[in-house]
Short mmCIF file of C-alpha atoms in Angstrom, two decimals:
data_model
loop_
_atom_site.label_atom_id
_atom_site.label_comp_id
_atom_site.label_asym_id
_atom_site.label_seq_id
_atom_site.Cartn_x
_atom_site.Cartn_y
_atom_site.Cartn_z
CA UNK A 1 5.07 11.78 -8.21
CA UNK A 2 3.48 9.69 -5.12
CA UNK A 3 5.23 6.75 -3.86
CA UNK A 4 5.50 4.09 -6.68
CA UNK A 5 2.47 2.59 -7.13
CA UNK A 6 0.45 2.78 -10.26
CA UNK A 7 -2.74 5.64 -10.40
CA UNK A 8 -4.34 5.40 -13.92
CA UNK A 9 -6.86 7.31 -15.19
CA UNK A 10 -10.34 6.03 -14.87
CA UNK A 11 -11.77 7.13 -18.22
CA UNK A 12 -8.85 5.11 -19.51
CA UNK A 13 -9.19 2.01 -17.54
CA UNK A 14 -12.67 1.53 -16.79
CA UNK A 15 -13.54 1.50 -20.56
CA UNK A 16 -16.62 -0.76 -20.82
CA UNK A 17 -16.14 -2.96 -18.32
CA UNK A 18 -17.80 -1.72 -15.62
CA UNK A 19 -20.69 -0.71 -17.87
CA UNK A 20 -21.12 -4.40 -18.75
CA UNK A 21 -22.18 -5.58 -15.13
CA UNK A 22 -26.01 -6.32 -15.18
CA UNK A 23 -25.53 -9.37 -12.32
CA UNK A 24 -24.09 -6.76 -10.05
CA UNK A 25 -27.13 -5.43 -8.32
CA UNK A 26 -29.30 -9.09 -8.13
CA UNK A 27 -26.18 -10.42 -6.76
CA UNK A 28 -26.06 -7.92 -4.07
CA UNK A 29 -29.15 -8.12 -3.48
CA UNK A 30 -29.00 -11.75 -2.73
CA UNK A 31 -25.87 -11.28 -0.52
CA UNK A 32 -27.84 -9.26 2.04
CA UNK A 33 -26.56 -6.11 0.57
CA UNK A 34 -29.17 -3.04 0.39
CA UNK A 35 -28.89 -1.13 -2.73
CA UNK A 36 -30.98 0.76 -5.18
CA UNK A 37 -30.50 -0.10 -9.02
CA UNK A 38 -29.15 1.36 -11.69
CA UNK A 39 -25.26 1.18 -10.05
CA UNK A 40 -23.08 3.64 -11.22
CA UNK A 41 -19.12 2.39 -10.87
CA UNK A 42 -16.51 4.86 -11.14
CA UNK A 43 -13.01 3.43 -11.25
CA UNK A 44 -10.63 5.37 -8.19
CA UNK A 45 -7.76 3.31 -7.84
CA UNK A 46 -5.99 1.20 -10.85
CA UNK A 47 -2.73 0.01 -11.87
CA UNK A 48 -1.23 -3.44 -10.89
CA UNK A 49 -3.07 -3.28 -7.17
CA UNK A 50 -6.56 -4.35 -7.27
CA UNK A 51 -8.84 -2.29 -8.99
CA UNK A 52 -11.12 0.03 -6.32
CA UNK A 53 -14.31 0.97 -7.65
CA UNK A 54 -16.70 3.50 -5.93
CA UNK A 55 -20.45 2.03 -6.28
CA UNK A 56 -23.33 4.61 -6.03
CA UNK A 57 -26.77 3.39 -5.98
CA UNK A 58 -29.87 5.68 -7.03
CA UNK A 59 -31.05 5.99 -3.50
CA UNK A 60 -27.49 7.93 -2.84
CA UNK A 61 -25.75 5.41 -1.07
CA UNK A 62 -22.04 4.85 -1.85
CA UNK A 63 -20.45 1.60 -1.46
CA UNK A 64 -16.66 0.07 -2.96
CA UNK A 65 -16.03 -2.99 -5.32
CA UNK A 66 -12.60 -4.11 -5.18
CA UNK A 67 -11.19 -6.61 -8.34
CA UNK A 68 -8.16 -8.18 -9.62
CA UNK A 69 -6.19 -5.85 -12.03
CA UNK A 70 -7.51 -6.08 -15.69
CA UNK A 71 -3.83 -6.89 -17.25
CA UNK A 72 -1.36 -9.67 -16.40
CA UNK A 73 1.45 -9.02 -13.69
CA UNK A 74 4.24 -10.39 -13.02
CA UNK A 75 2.93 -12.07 -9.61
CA UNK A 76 -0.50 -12.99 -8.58
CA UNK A 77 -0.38 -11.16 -5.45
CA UNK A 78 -4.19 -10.07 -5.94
CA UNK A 79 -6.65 -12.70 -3.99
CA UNK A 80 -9.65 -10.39 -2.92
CA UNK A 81 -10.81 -13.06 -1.15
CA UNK A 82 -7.59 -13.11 0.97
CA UNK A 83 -8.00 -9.71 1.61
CA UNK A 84 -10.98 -9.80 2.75
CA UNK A 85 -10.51 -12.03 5.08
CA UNK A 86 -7.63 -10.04 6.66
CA UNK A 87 -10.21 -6.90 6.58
CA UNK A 88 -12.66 -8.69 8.11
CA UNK A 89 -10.38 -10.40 10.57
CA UNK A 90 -8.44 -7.36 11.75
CA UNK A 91 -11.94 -5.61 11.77
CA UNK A 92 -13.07 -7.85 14.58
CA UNK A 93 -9.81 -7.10 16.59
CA UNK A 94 -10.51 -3.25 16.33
CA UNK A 95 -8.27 -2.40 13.74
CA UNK A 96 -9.88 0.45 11.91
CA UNK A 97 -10.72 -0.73 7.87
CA UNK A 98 -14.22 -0.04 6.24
CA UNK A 99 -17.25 -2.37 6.76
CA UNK A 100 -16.92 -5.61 4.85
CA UNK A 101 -20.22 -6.41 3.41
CA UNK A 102 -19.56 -9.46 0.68
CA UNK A 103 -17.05 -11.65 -1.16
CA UNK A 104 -17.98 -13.33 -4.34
CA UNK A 105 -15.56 -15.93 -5.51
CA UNK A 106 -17.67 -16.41 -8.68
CA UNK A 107 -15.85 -14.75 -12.08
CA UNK A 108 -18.83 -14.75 -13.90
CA UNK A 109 -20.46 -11.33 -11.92
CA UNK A 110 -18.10 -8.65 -12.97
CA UNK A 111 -15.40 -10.71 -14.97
CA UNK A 112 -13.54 -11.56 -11.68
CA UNK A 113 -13.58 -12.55 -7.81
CA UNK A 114 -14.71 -9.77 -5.93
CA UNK A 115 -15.46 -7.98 -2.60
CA UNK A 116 -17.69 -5.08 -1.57
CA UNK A 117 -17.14 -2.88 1.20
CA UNK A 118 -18.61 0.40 2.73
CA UNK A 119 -17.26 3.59 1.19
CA UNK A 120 -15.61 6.05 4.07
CA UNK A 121 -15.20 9.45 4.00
CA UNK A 122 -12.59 11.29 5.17
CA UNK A 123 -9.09 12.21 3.29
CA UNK A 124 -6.34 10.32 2.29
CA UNK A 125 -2.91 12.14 2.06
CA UNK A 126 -0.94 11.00 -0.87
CA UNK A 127 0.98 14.02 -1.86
CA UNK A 128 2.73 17.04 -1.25
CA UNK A 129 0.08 19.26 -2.47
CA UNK A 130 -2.37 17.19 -0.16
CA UNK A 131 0.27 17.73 3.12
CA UNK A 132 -0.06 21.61 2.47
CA UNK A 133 -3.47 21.80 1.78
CA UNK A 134 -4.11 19.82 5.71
CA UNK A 135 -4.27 22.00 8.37
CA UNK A 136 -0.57 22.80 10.33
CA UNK A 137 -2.17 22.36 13.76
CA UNK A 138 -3.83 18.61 12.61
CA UNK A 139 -0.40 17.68 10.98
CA UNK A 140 0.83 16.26 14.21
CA UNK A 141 -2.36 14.69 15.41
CA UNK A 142 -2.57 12.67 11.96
CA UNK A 143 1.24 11.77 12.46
CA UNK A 144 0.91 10.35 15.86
CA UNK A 145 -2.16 8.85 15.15
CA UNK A 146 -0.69 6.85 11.91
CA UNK A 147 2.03 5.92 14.23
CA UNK A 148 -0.38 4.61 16.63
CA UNK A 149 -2.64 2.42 14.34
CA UNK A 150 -0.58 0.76 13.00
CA UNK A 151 1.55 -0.27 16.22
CA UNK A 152 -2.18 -1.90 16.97
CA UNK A 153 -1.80 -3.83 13.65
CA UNK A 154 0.88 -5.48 14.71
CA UNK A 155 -0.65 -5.96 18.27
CA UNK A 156 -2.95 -8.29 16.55
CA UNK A 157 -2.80 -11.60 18.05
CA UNK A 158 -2.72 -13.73 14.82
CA UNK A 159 -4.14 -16.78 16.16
CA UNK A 160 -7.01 -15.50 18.20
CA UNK A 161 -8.23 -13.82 15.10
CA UNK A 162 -8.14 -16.61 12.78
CA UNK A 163 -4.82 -15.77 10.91
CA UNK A 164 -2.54 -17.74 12.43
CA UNK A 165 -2.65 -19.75 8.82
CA UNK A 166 -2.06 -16.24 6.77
CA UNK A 167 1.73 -17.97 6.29
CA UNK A 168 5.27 -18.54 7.30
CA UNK A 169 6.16 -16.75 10.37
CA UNK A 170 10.33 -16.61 9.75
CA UNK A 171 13.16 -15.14 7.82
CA UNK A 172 10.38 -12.06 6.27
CA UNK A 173 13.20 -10.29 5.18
CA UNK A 174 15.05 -13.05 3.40
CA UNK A 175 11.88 -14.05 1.71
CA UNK A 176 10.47 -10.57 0.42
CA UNK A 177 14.50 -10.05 -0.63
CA UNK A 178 14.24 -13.16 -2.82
CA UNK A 179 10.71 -12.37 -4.30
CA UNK A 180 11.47 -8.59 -5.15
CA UNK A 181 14.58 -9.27 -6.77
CA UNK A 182 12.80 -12.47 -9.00
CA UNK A 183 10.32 -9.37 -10.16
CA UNK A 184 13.13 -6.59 -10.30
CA UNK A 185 14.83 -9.50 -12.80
CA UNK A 186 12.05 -10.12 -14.97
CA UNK A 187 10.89 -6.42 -15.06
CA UNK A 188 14.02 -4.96 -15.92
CA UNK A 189 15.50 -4.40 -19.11
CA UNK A 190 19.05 -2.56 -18.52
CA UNK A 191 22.06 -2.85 -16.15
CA UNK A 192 21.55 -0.56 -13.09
CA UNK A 193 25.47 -1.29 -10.92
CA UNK A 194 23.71 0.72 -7.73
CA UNK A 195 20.86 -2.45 -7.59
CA UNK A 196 23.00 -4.83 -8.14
CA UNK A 197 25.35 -3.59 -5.03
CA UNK A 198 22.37 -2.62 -2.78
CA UNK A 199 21.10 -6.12 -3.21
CA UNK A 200 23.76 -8.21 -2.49
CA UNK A 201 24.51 -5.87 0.15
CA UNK A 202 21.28 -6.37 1.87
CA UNK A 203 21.32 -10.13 1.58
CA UNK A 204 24.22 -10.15 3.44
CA UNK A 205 23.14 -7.95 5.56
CA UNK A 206 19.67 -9.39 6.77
CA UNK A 207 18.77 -9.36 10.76
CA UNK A 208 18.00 -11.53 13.17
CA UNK A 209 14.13 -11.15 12.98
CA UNK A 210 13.43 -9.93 16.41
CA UNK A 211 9.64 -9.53 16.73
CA UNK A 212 6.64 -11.57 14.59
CA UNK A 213 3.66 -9.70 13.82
CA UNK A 214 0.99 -9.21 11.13
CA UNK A 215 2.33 -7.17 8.60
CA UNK A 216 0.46 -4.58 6.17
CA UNK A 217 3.30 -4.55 3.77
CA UNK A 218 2.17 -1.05 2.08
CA UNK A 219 1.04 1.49 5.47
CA UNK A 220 1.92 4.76 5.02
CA UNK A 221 -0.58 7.80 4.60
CA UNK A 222 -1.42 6.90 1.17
CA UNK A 223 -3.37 4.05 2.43
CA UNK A 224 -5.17 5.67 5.47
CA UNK A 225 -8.66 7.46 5.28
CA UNK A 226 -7.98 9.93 7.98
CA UNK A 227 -10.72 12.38 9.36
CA UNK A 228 -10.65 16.65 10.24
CA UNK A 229 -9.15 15.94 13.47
CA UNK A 230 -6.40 13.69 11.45
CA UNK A 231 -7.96 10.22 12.84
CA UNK A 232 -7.49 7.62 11.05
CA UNK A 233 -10.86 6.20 10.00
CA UNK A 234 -9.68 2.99 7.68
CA UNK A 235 -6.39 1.31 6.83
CA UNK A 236 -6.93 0.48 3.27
CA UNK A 237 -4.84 -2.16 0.88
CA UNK A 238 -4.59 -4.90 2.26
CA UNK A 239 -3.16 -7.13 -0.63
CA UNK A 240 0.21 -7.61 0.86
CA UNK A 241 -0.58 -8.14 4.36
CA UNK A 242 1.36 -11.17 5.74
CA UNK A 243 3.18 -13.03 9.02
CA UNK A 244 6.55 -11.11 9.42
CA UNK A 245 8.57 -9.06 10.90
CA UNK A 246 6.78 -5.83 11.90
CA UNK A 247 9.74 -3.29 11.63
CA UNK A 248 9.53 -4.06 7.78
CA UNK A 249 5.92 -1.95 8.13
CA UNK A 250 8.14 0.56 10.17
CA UNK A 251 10.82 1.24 7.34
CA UNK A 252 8.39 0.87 4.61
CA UNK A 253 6.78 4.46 6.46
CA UNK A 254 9.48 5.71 7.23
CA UNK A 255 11.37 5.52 3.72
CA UNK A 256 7.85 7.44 2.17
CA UNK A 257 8.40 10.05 5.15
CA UNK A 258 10.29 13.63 3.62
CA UNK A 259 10.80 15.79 5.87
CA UNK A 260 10.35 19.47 5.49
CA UNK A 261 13.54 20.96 3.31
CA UNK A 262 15.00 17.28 2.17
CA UNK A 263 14.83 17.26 -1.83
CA UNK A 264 11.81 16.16 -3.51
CA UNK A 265 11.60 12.60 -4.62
CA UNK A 266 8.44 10.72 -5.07
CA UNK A 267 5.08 12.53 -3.58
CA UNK A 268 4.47 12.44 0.45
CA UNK A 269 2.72 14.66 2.42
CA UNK A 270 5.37 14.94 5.25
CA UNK A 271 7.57 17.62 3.30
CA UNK A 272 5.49 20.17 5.15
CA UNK A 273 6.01 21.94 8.75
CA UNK A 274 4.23 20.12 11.60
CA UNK A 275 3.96 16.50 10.53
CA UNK A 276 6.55 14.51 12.96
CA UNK A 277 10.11 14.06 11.96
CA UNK A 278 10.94 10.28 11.00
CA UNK A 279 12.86 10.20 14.92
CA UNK A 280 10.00 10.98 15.96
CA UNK A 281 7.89 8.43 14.47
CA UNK A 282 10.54 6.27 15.63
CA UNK A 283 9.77 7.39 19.46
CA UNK A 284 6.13 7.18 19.43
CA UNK A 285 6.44 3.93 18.00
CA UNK A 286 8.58 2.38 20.93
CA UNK A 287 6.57 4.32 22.96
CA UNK A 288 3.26 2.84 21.80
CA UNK A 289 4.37 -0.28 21.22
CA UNK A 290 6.31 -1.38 23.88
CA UNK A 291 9.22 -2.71 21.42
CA UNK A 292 12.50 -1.33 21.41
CA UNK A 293 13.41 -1.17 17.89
CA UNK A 294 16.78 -0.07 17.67
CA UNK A 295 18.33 1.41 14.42
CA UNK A 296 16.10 0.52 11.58
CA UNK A 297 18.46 2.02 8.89
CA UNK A 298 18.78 -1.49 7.36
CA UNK A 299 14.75 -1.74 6.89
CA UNK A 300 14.44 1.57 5.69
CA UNK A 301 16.89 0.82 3.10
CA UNK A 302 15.24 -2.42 2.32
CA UNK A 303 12.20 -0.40 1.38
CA UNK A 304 14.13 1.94 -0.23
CA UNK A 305 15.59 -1.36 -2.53
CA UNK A 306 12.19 -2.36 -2.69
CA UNK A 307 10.29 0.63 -4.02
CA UNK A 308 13.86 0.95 -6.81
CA UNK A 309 12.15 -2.74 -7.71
CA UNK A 310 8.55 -1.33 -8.33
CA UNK A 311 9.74 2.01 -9.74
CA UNK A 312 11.78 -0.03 -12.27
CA UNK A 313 9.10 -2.26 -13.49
CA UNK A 314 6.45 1.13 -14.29
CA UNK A 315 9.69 2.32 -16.31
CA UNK A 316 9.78 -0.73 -18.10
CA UNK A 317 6.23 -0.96 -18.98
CA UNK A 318 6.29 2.68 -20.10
CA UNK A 319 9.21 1.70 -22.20
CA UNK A 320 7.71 -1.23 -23.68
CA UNK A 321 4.53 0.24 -24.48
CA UNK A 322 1.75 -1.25 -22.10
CA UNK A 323 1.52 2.10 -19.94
CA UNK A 324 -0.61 4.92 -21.35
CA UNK A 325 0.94 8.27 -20.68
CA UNK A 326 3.63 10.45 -21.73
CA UNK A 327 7.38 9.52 -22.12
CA UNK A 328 8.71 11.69 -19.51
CA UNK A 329 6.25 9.54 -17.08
CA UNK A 330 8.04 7.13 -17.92
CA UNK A 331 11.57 8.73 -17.31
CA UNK A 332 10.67 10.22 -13.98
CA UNK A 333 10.48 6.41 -12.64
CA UNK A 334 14.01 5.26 -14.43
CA UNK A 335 15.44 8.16 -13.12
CA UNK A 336 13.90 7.70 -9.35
CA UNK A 337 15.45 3.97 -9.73
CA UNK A 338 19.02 5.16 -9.57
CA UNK A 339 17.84 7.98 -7.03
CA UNK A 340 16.40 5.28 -4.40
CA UNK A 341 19.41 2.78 -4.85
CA UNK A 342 22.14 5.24 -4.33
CA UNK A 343 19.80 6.77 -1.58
CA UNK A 344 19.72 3.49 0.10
CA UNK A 345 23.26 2.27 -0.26
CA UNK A 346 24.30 5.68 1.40
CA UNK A 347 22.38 4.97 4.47
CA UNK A 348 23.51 1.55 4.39
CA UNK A 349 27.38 2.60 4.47
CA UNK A 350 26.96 5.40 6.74
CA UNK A 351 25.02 3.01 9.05
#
């Protein structure tokens, strides 16, 4: 399965909703935005990250609506407008993310805030069927490429473009341990020893946060329109951008990086021949970035912790009902909960 993060299907999702958006098009219209009525949305991303529609007009041109999630989570951690001010923001400073075009703040439009941006092509690289399907002599290029982008993210100089006020600067690590672990507590529903240890473990094992820097919270090739030559031609999902510590981003990609022969966990595209190994990634990085990053065992296995946290709130939404889908879905994510924390707490003794 990919890395958790919920995919649903959009016949099941979009349902009416979509269908029942007549102010769409004027409103548009009277943001500056060029498009050709009737609109046809087709849901491509849903789940508990904002809802990604792709908007095609009758004159053939393709834009993307993204929304709040239709249900109730457990945190709000879904301002469009927020993220489209990072987009926008990080767009000015080079950073490569699709054309923002407008932000509506008003609920009334499509039954939440909103934003509209240009629709990309390229590919995005989400699994291990995608990884072999890529050409072998563009799996490097893409690799080092990734690597590079997003060692420009966090040369973003906050305050010249305008984000200085995203948030608190300090102690990233202690804060994203104490909010994962409030949603890991009201998500789960059974006694998992292996979290339990890998959290307190971590806590006490938190480090000095060497190096401030904007922070996409989710980069790793499932979030990267890439092009033939393995380019990357947009970061995408933005939602949990924020003022940190940059080697969090580092361990978050590296902990969704298999390499080729390692057993099969959740879905990445790195499993195949060619891509970089995660040393590698680690080199380019320093190299690239001019930091000296040291061992990053402890942030991979923070990430490791973290993605245990989402993985066991799908499994406890399949249990309880509010996931569509079949039952072994649902087992495949309680299952990859033990997986990740014995995973993690393995790297974190051997480290």
């Amino acid at each position: 399965m990919e890395a958790p993060t919920e995919r649903v299907d959009a016949a099941a999702t979009l349902d009416d909703d979509a269908q029942r958006w007549p102010e769409l098009g004027p409103w548009l219209a009277g943001a500056g935005v060029e498009v050709a009525e009737p609109l046809t949305p087709t849901l491509i991303v849903g789940g508990r990250s904002n809802l990604t529609y792709r908007l095609d007009d009758a004159a053939g041109r393709r834009l993307v609506l993204r929304r709040p999630p239709l249900r109730d989570v457990l945190e709000t951690a879904h301002d469009v407008g927020r993220e489209y001010r990072i987009m926008a923001a990080v767009a000015a400073q080079g950073i490569p993310v699709p054309v923002m075009r407008a932000l509506c703040p008003d609920p009334s439009v499509v039954g939440a805030p909103f934003y509209v941006m240009d629709f990309v092509d390229g590919t995005i690289l989400a699994s291990d069927a995608d990884g072999a399907a890529w050409p072998a002599t563009a799996r490097g290029a893409a690799s080092r490429c990734l690597v590079d982008v997003l060692a420009r993210i966090h040369a973003v100089d906050v305050d010249a473009a305008g984000l200085g006020g995203l948030g608190r600067r300090e102690n990233y690590i202690a804060r994203q341990l104490a909010r994962w672990q409030r949603q890991y507590s009201e998500s789960s529903t059974r006694d998992i020893p292996t979290m339990s240890e890998l959290y307190r473990t971590l806590v006490a094992a938190v480090p000095a946060q060497r190096f401030t820097a904007l922070v996409h919270g989710d980069y790793r090739f499932g979030n990267v329109m890439i092009d033939e030559a393995g380019d990357v031609r947009a970061v995408l999902d933005w939602e949990l951008a924020a003022l940190g510590d940059p080697l969090a981003d580092l361990g978050w990609l590296l902990a969704t990086w298999r390499e080729p022969g390692e057993p099969e966990g959740f879905e990445s595209p790195t499993g195949q021949p060619g891509f970089l190994s995660r040393a590698e990634v680690v080199q380019r990085y320093e190299a690239v970035s001019g930091r000296e990053v040291g061992d990053v065992s402890f942030y991979m296995c923070f990430a490791l912790w973290r993605l245990a946290c989402i993985s066991e709130g799908v499994f406890a939404r399949y249990r309880s009902g509010a996931m569509d889908g079949a039952a072994s879905q649902g087992r495949v994510f309680g299952e990859l909960v033990y997986d990740l924390s014995e995973a993690a707490l393995h790297l974190m003794n051997a480290s």
